[in-house]
Short mmCIF file of C-alpha atoms (C1' of nucleotides) in Angstrom, two decimals:
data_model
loop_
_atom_site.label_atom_id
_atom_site.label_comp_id
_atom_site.label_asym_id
_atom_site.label_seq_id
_atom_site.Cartn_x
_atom_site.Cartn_y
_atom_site.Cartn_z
CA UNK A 1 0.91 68.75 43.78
CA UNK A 2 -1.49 68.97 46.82
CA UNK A 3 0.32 71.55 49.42
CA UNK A 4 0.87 69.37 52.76
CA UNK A 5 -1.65 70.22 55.27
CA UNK A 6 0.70 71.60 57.71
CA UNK A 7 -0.36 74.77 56.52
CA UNK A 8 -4.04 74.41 56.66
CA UNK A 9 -5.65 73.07 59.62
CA UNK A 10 -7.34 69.62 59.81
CA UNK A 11 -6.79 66.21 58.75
CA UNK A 12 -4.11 63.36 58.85
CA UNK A 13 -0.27 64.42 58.07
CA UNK A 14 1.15 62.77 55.11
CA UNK A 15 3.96 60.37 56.65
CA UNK A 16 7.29 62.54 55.44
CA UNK A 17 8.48 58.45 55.33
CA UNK A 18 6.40 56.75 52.99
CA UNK A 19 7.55 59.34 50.27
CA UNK A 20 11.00 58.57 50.94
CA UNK A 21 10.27 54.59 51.12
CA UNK A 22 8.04 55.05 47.59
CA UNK A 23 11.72 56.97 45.96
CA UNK A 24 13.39 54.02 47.53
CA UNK A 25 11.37 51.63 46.44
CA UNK A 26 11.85 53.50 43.13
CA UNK A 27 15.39 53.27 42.90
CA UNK A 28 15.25 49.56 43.91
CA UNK A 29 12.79 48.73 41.21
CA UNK A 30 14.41 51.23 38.62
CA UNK A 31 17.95 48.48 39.43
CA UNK A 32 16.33 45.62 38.87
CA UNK A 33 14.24 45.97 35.78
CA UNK A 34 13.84 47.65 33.33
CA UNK A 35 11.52 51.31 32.41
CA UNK A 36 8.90 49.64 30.73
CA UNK A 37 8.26 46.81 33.33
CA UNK A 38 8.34 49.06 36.26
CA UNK A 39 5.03 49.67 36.96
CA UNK A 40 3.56 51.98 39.92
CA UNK A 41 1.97 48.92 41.30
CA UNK A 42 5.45 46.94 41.54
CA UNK A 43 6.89 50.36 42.93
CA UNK A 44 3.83 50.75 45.25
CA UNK A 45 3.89 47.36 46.69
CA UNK A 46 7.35 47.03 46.92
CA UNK A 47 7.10 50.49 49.27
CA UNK A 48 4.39 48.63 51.13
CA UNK A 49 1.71 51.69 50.27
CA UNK A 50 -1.05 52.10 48.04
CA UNK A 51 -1.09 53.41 44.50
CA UNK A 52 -2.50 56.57 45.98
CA UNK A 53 0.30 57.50 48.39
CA UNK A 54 2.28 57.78 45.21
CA UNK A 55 -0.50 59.96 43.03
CA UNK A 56 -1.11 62.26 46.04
CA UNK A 57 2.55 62.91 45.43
CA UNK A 58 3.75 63.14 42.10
CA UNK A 59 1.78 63.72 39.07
CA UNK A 60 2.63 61.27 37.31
CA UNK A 61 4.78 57.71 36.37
CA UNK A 62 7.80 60.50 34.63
CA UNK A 63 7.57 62.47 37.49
CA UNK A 64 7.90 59.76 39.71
CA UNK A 65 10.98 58.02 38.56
CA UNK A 66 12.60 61.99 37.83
CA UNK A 67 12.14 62.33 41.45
CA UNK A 68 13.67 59.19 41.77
CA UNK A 69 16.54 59.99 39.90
CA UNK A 70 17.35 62.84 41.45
CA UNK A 71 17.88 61.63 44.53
CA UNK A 72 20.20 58.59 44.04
CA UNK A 73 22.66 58.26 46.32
CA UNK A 74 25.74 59.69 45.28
CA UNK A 75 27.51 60.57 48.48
CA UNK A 76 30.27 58.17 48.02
CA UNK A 77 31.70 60.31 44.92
CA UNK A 78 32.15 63.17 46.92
CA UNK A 79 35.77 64.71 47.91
CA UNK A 80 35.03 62.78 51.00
CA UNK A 81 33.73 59.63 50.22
CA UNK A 82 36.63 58.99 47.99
CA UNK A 83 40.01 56.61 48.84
CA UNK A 84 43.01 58.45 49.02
CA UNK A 85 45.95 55.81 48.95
CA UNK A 86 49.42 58.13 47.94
CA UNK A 87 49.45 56.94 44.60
CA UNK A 88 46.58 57.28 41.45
CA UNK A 89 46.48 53.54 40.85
CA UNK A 90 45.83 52.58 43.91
CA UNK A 91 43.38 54.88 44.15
CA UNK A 92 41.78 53.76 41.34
CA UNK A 93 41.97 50.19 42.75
CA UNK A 94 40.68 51.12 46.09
CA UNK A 95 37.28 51.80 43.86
CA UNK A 96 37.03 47.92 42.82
CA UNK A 97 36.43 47.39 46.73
CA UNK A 98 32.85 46.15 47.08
CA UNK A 99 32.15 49.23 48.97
CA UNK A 100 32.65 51.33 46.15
CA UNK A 101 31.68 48.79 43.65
CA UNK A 102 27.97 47.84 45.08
CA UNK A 103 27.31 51.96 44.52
CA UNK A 104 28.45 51.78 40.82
CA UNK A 105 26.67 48.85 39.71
CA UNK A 106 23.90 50.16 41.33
CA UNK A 107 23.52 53.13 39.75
CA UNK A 108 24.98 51.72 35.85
CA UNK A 109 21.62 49.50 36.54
CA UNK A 110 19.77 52.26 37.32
CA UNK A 111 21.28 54.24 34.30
CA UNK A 112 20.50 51.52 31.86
CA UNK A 113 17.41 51.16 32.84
CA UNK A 114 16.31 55.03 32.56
CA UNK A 115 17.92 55.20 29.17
CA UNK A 116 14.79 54.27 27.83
CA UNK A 117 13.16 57.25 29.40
CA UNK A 118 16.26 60.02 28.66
CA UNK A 119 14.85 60.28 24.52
CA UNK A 120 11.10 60.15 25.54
CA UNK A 121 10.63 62.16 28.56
CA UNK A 122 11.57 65.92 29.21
CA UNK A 123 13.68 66.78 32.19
CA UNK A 124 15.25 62.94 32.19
CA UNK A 125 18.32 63.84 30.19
CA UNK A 126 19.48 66.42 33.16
CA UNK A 127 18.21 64.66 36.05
CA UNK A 128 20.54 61.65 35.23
CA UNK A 129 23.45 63.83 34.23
CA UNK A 130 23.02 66.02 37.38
CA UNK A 131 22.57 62.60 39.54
CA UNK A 132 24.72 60.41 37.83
CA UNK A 133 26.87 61.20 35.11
CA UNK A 134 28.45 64.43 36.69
CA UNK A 135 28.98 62.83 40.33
CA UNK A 136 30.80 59.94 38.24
CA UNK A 137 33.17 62.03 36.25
CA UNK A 138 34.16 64.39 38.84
CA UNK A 139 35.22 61.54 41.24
CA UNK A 140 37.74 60.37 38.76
CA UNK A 141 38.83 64.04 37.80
CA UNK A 142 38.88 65.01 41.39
CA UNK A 143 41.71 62.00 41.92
CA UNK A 144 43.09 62.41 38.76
CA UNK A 145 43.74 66.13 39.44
CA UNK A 146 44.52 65.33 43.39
CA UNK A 147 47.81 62.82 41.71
CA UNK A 148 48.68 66.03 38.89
CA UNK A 149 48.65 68.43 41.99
CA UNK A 150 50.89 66.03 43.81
CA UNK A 151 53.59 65.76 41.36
CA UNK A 152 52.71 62.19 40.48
CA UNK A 153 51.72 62.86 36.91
CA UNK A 154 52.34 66.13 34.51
CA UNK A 155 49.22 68.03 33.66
CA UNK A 156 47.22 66.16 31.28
CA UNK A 157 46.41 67.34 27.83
CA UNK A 158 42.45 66.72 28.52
CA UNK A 159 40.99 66.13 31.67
CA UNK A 160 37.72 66.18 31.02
CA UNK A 161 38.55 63.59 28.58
CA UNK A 162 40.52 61.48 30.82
CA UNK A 163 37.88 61.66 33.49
CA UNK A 164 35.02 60.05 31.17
CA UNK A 165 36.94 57.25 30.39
CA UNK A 166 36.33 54.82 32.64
CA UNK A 167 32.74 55.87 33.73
CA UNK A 168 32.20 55.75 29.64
CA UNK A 169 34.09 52.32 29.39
CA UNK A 170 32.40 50.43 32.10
CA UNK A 171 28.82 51.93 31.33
CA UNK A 172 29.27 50.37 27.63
CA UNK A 173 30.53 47.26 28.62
CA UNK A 174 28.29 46.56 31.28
CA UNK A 175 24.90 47.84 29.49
CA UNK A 176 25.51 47.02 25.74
CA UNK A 177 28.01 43.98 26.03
CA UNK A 178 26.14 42.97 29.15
CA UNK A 179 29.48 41.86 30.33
CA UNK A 180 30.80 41.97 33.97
CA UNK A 181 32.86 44.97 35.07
CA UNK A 182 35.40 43.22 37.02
CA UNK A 183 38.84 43.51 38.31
CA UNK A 184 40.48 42.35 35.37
CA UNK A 185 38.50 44.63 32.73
CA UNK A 186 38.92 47.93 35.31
CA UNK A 187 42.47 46.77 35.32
CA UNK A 188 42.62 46.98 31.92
CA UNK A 189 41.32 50.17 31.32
CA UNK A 190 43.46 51.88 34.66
CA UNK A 191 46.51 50.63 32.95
CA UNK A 192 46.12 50.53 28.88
CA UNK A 193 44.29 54.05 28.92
CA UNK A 194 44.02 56.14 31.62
CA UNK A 195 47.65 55.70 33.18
CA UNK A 196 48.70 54.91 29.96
CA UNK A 197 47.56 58.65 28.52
CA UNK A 198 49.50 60.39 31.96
CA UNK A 199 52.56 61.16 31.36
CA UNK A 200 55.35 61.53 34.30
CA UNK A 201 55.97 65.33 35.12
CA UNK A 202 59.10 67.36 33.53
CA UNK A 203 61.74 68.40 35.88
CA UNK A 204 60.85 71.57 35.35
CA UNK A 205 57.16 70.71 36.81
CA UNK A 206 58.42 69.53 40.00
CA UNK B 1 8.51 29.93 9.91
CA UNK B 2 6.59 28.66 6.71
CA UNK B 3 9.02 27.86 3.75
CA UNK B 4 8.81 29.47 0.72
CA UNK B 5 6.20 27.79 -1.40
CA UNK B 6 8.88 27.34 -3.77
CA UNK B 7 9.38 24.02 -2.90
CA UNK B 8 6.17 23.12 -3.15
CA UNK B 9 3.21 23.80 -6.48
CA UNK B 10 1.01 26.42 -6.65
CA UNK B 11 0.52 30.32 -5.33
CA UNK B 12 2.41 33.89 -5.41
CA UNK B 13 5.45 33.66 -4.60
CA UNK B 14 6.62 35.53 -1.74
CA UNK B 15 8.16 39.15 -2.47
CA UNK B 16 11.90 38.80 -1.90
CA UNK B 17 11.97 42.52 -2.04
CA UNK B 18 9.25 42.92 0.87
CA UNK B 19 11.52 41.12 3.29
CA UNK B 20 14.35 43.69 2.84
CA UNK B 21 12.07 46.50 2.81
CA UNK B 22 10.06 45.35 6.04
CA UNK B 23 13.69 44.89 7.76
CA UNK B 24 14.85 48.38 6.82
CA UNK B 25 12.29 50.19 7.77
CA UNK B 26 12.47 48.52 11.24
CA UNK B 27 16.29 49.79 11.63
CA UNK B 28 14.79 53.13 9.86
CA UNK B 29 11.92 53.23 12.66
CA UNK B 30 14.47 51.98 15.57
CA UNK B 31 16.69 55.03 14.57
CA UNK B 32 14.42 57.14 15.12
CA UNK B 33 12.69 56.24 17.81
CA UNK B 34 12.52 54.12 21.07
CA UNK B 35 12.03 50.49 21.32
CA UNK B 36 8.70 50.70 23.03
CA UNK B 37 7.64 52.90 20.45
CA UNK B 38 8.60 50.33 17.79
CA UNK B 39 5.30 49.25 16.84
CA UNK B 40 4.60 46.44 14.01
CA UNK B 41 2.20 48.70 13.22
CA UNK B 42 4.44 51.49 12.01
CA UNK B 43 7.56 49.36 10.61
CA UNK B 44 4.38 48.18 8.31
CA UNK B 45 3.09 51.48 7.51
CA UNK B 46 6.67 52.57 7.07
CA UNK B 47 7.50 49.39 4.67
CA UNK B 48 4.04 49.99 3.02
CA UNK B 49 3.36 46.35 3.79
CA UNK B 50 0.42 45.11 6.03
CA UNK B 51 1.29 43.30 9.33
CA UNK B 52 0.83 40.03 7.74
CA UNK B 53 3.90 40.12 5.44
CA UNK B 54 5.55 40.64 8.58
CA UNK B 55 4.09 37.80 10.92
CA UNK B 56 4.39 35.54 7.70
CA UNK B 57 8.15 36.03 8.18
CA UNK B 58 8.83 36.27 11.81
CA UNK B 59 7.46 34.93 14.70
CA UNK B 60 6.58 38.27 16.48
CA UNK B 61 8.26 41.54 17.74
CA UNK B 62 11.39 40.56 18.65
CA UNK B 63 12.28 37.86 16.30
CA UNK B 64 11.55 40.78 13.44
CA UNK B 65 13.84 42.93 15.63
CA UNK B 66 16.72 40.85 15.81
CA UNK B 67 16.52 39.94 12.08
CA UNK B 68 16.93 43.66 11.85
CA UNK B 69 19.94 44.33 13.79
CA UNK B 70 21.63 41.24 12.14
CA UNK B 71 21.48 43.00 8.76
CA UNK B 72 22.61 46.28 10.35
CA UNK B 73 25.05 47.84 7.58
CA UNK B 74 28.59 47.63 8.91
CA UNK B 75 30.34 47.25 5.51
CA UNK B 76 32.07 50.87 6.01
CA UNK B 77 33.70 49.34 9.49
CA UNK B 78 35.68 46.44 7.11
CA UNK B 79 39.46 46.82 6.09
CA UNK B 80 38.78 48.03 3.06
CA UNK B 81 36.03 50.92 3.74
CA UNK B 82 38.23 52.14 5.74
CA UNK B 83 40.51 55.34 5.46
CA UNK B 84 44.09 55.02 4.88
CA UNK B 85 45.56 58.67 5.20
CA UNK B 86 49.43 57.44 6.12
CA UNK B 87 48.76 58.56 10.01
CA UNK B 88 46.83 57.17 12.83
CA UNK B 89 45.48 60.78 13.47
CA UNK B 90 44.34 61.86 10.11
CA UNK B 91 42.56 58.34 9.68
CA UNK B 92 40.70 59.39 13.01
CA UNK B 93 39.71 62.68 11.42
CA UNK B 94 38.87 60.86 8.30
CA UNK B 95 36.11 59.28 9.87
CA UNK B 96 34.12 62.43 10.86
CA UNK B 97 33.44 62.88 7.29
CA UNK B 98 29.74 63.01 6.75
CA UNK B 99 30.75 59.70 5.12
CA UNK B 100 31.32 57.37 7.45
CA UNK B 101 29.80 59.83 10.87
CA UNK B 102 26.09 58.78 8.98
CA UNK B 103 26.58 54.91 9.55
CA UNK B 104 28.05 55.85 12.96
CA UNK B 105 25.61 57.97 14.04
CA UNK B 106 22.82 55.67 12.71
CA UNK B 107 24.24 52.92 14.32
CA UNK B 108 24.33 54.52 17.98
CA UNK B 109 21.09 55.52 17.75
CA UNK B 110 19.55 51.91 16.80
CA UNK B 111 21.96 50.81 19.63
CA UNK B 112 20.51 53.00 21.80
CA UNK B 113 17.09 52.03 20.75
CA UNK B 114 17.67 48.34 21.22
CA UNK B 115 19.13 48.51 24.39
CA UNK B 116 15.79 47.98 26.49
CA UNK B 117 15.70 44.86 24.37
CA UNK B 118 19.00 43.53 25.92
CA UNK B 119 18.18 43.22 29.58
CA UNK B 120 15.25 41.31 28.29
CA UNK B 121 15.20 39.37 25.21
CA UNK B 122 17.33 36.55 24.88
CA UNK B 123 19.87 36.87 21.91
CA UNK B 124 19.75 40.61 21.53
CA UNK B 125 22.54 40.83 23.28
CA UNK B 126 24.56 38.55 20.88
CA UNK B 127 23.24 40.24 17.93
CA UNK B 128 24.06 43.27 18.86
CA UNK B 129 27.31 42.84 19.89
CA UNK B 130 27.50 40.91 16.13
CA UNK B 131 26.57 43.40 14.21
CA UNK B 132 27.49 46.79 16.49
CA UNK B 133 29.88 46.04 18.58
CA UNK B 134 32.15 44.04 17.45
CA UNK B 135 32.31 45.91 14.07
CA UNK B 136 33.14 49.27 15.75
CA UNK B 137 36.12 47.71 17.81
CA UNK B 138 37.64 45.89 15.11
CA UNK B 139 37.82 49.07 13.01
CA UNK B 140 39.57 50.95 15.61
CA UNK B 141 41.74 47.99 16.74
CA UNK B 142 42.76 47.87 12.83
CA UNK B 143 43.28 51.41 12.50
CA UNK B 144 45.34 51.31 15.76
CA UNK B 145 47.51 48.70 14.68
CA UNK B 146 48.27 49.61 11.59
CA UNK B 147 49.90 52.36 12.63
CA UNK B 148 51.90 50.10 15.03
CA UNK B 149 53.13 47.99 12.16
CA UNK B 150 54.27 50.92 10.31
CA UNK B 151 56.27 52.03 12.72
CA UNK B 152 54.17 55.36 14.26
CA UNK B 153 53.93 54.14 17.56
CA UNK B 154 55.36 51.70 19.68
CA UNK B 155 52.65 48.40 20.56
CA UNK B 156 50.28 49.79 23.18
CA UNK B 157 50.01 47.94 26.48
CA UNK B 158 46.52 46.93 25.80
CA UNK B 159 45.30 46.82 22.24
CA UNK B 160 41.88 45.86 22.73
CA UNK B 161 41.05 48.44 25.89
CA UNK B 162 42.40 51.36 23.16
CA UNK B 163 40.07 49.99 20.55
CA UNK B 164 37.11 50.66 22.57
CA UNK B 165 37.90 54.14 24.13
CA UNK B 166 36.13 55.89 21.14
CA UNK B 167 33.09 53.54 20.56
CA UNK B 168 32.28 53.65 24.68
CA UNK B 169 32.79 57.16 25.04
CA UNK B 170 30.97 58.08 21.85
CA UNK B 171 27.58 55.95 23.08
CA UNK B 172 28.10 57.35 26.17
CA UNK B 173 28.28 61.17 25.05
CA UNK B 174 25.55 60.41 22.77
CA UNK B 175 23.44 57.53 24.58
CA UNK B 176 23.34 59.17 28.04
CA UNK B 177 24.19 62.67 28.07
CA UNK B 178 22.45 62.94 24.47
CA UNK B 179 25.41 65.59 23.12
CA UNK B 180 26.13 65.54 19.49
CA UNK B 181 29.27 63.66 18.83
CA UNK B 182 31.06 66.52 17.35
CA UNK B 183 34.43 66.82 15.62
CA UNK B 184 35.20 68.98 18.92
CA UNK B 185 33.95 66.17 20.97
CA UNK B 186 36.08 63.82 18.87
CA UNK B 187 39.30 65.77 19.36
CA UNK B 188 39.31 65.57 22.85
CA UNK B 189 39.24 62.03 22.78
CA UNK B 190 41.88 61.32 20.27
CA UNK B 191 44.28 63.56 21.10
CA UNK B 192 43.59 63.89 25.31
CA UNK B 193 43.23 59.93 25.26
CA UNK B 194 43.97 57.46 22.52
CA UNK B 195 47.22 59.47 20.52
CA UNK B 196 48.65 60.27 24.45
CA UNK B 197 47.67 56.25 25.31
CA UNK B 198 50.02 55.52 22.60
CA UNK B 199 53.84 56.08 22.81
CA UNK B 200 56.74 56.94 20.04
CA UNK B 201 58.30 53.83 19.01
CA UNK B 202 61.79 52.90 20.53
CA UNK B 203 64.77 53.32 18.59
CA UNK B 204 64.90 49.54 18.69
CA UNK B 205 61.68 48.92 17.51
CA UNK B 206 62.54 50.88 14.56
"C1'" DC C 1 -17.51 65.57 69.19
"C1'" DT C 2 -17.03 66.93 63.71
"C1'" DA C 3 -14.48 67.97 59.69
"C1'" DA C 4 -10.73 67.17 56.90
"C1'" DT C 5 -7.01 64.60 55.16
"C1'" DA C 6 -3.92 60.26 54.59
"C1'" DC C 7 -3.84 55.55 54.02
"C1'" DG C 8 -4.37 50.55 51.86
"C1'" DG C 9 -7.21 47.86 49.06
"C1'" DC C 10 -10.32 47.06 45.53
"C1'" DA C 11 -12.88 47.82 41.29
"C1'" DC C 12 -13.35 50.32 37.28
"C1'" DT C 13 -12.31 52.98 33.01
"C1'" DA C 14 -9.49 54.20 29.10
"C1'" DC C 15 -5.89 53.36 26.20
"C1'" DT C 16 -2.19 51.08 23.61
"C1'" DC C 17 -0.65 47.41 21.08
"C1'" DA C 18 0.63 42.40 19.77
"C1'" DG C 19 -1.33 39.01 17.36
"C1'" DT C 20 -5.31 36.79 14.54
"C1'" DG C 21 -9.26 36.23 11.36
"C1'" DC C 22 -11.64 37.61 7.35
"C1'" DC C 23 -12.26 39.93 2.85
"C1'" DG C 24 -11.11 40.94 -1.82
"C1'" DC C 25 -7.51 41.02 -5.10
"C1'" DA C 26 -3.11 39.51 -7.36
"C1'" DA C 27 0.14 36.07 -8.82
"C1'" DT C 28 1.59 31.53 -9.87
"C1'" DC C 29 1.19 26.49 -10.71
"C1'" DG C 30 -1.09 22.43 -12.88
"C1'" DC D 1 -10.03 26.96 -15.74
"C1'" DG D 2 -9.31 26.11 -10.36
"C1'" DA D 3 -6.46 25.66 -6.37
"C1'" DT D 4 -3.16 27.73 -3.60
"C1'" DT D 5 -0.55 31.25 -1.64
"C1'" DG D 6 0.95 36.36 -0.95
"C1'" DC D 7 -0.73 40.79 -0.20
"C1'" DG D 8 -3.05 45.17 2.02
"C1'" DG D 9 -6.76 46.66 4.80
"C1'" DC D 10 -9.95 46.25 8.35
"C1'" DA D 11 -12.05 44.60 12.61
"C1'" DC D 12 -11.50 42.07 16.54
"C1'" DT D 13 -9.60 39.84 20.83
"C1'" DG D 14 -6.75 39.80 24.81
"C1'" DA D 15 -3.20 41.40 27.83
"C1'" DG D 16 -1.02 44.88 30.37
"C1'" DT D 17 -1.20 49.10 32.80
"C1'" DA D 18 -1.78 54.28 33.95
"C1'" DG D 19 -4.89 56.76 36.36
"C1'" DT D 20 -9.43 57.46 39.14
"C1'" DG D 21 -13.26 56.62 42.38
"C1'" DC D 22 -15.01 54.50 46.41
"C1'" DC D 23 -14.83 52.27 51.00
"C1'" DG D 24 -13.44 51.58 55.64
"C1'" DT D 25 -10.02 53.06 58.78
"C1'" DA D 26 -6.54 56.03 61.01
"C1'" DT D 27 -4.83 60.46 62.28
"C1'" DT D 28 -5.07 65.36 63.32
"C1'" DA D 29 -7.04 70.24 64.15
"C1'" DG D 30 -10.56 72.88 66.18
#
DNA sequence: CTAATACGGCACTACTCAGTGCCGCAATCG
DNA sequence: CGATTGCGGCACTGAGTAGTGCCGTATTAG
């Protein structure tokens, strides 16, 4: 990649905003449709730049969409982000609100539609993990752990395991079965699995 | 599609054998590699056929494609290729035997292959569900209650959520995070999730 | 001012690949 | 035998698209 001219001397600066608007414009694509049909003309017009502003930036199409990937929003996963309602279940129920919901479905879209890309393409395998997977699986652990430190729950056997389950569950209904994940099916995972596999702490836990 | 001549007079008859061969060596070439790398070209090569045996039978691409998935090889996932061990547990560990972990592993990756084909083509999604899907769940929800009717657990909450925990968070492992789905790997998930999901019977259920 | 760089838009090349047509040969029917 | 169809191999067309070059314009440093 071309150094920015800041450290040179002459010439236009390269607008620190249309690279963000072309990763946006990425992501936004990358939700919509799928790997092969995004094209760096969709991605370019969509940004509202030329195919250029995107070359002068990135190498390539791969590099493009890594760059992409890496910089998906994930913020609401955090410690922070996250609902904390006294109780696990309600917790995880807080997550069906839209709020929370709109920022899943965006990025399962986005997963499914760089799965295509995680066999082929070096580097893609880790940038979604890193962007996606992790952030997912260490929301629920983070709660899960949050209602085991609490006293709600005794210390589960595997929570690693437990954490995966509902990112795992809702990524293969809603990319393979093509199937809403709504209330009802999150329900029925919160309650037949995950709360289901916690058991209620030992007196001598408390 | 042009019927078989049989019907009519004269000509060669149509090689019965050719159709099989040109359909496994499209779930051969889909397990291997990526749907967009699925060329007729080399399922052809791969079936030692020419293209034309293959346009003779299908309309195009994705007709051949879906043909393929529907006669995906799930006969190990019926009642009776099953394991029967006398406990829930050791029928799980039963199926990590090289046995029946080739058709799963085979399976996950043409079902990882296909699934660019799902946003898009109409039907893929029903034929995978068919012949993947569906198949995978049933086994589990068999295994599972089995073991309910003899007694070895109680009835779980939610049958059907249980009998998906290991098909979703096998594709998962192995579809997005592309980690082998080890006998480790499997452990954690029976034992951290589905055996702690599941509770000891009640003395009056006995 | 000039030089250098960024930008959008357009045209162009290069490549892949689905699908078709043609050729020669093989098989099957009357 | 002749007509018809299947078959593999080859060449070809057409569509889609990644990547590049050029043009006119805008921005910035000296």
């Amino acid at each position: 990649m071309t150094s920015t001219p800041t450290a040179g001397k002459a010439g236009r600066r390269r607008d620190p905003e249309k690279g963000a608007q072309i990763l946006q414009a990425t992501l936004d694509v990358l939700a919509e449709t799928d790997y092969a049909d995004v094209t760096i003309e969709l991605v370019a017009a969509r940004a509202g730049a030329g195919r250029h502003a995107i070359y002068r930036r990135w190498e390539g199409k791969d590099e493009l969409i890594l760059a992409a990937i890496a910089c998906t929003d994930s913020a609401d996963l955090g410690p922070d982000g996250l609902p904390d309602t006294g109780t696990l279940r309600s917790d995880f129920l807080a997550l069906l609100d839209p709020n929370w919901m709109g920022g899943s479905e965006r990025r399962l879209r986005i997963l499914s539609s760089v799965s295509a890309m995680i066999t082929r393409t070096p580097g893609a395998v880790d940038a979604v993990i890193k962007a996606i997977v992790d952030p997912s699986t260490a929301a629920y652990r983070f709660l899960i752990q949050r209602a085991v430190d609490r006293g709600e729950y005794a210390p589960p056997h595997n929570l690693d395991a437990l954490a995966q389950v509902i990112p795992s569950m809702a990524a293969y209904r809603a990319f393979f079965m093509q199937q809403v994940v709504d209330e009802e099916f999150m329900l029925s995972i919160i309650d037949g699995v995950v709360l289901a596999a916690l058991r209620e702490p030992s007196a001598a836990n408390r």
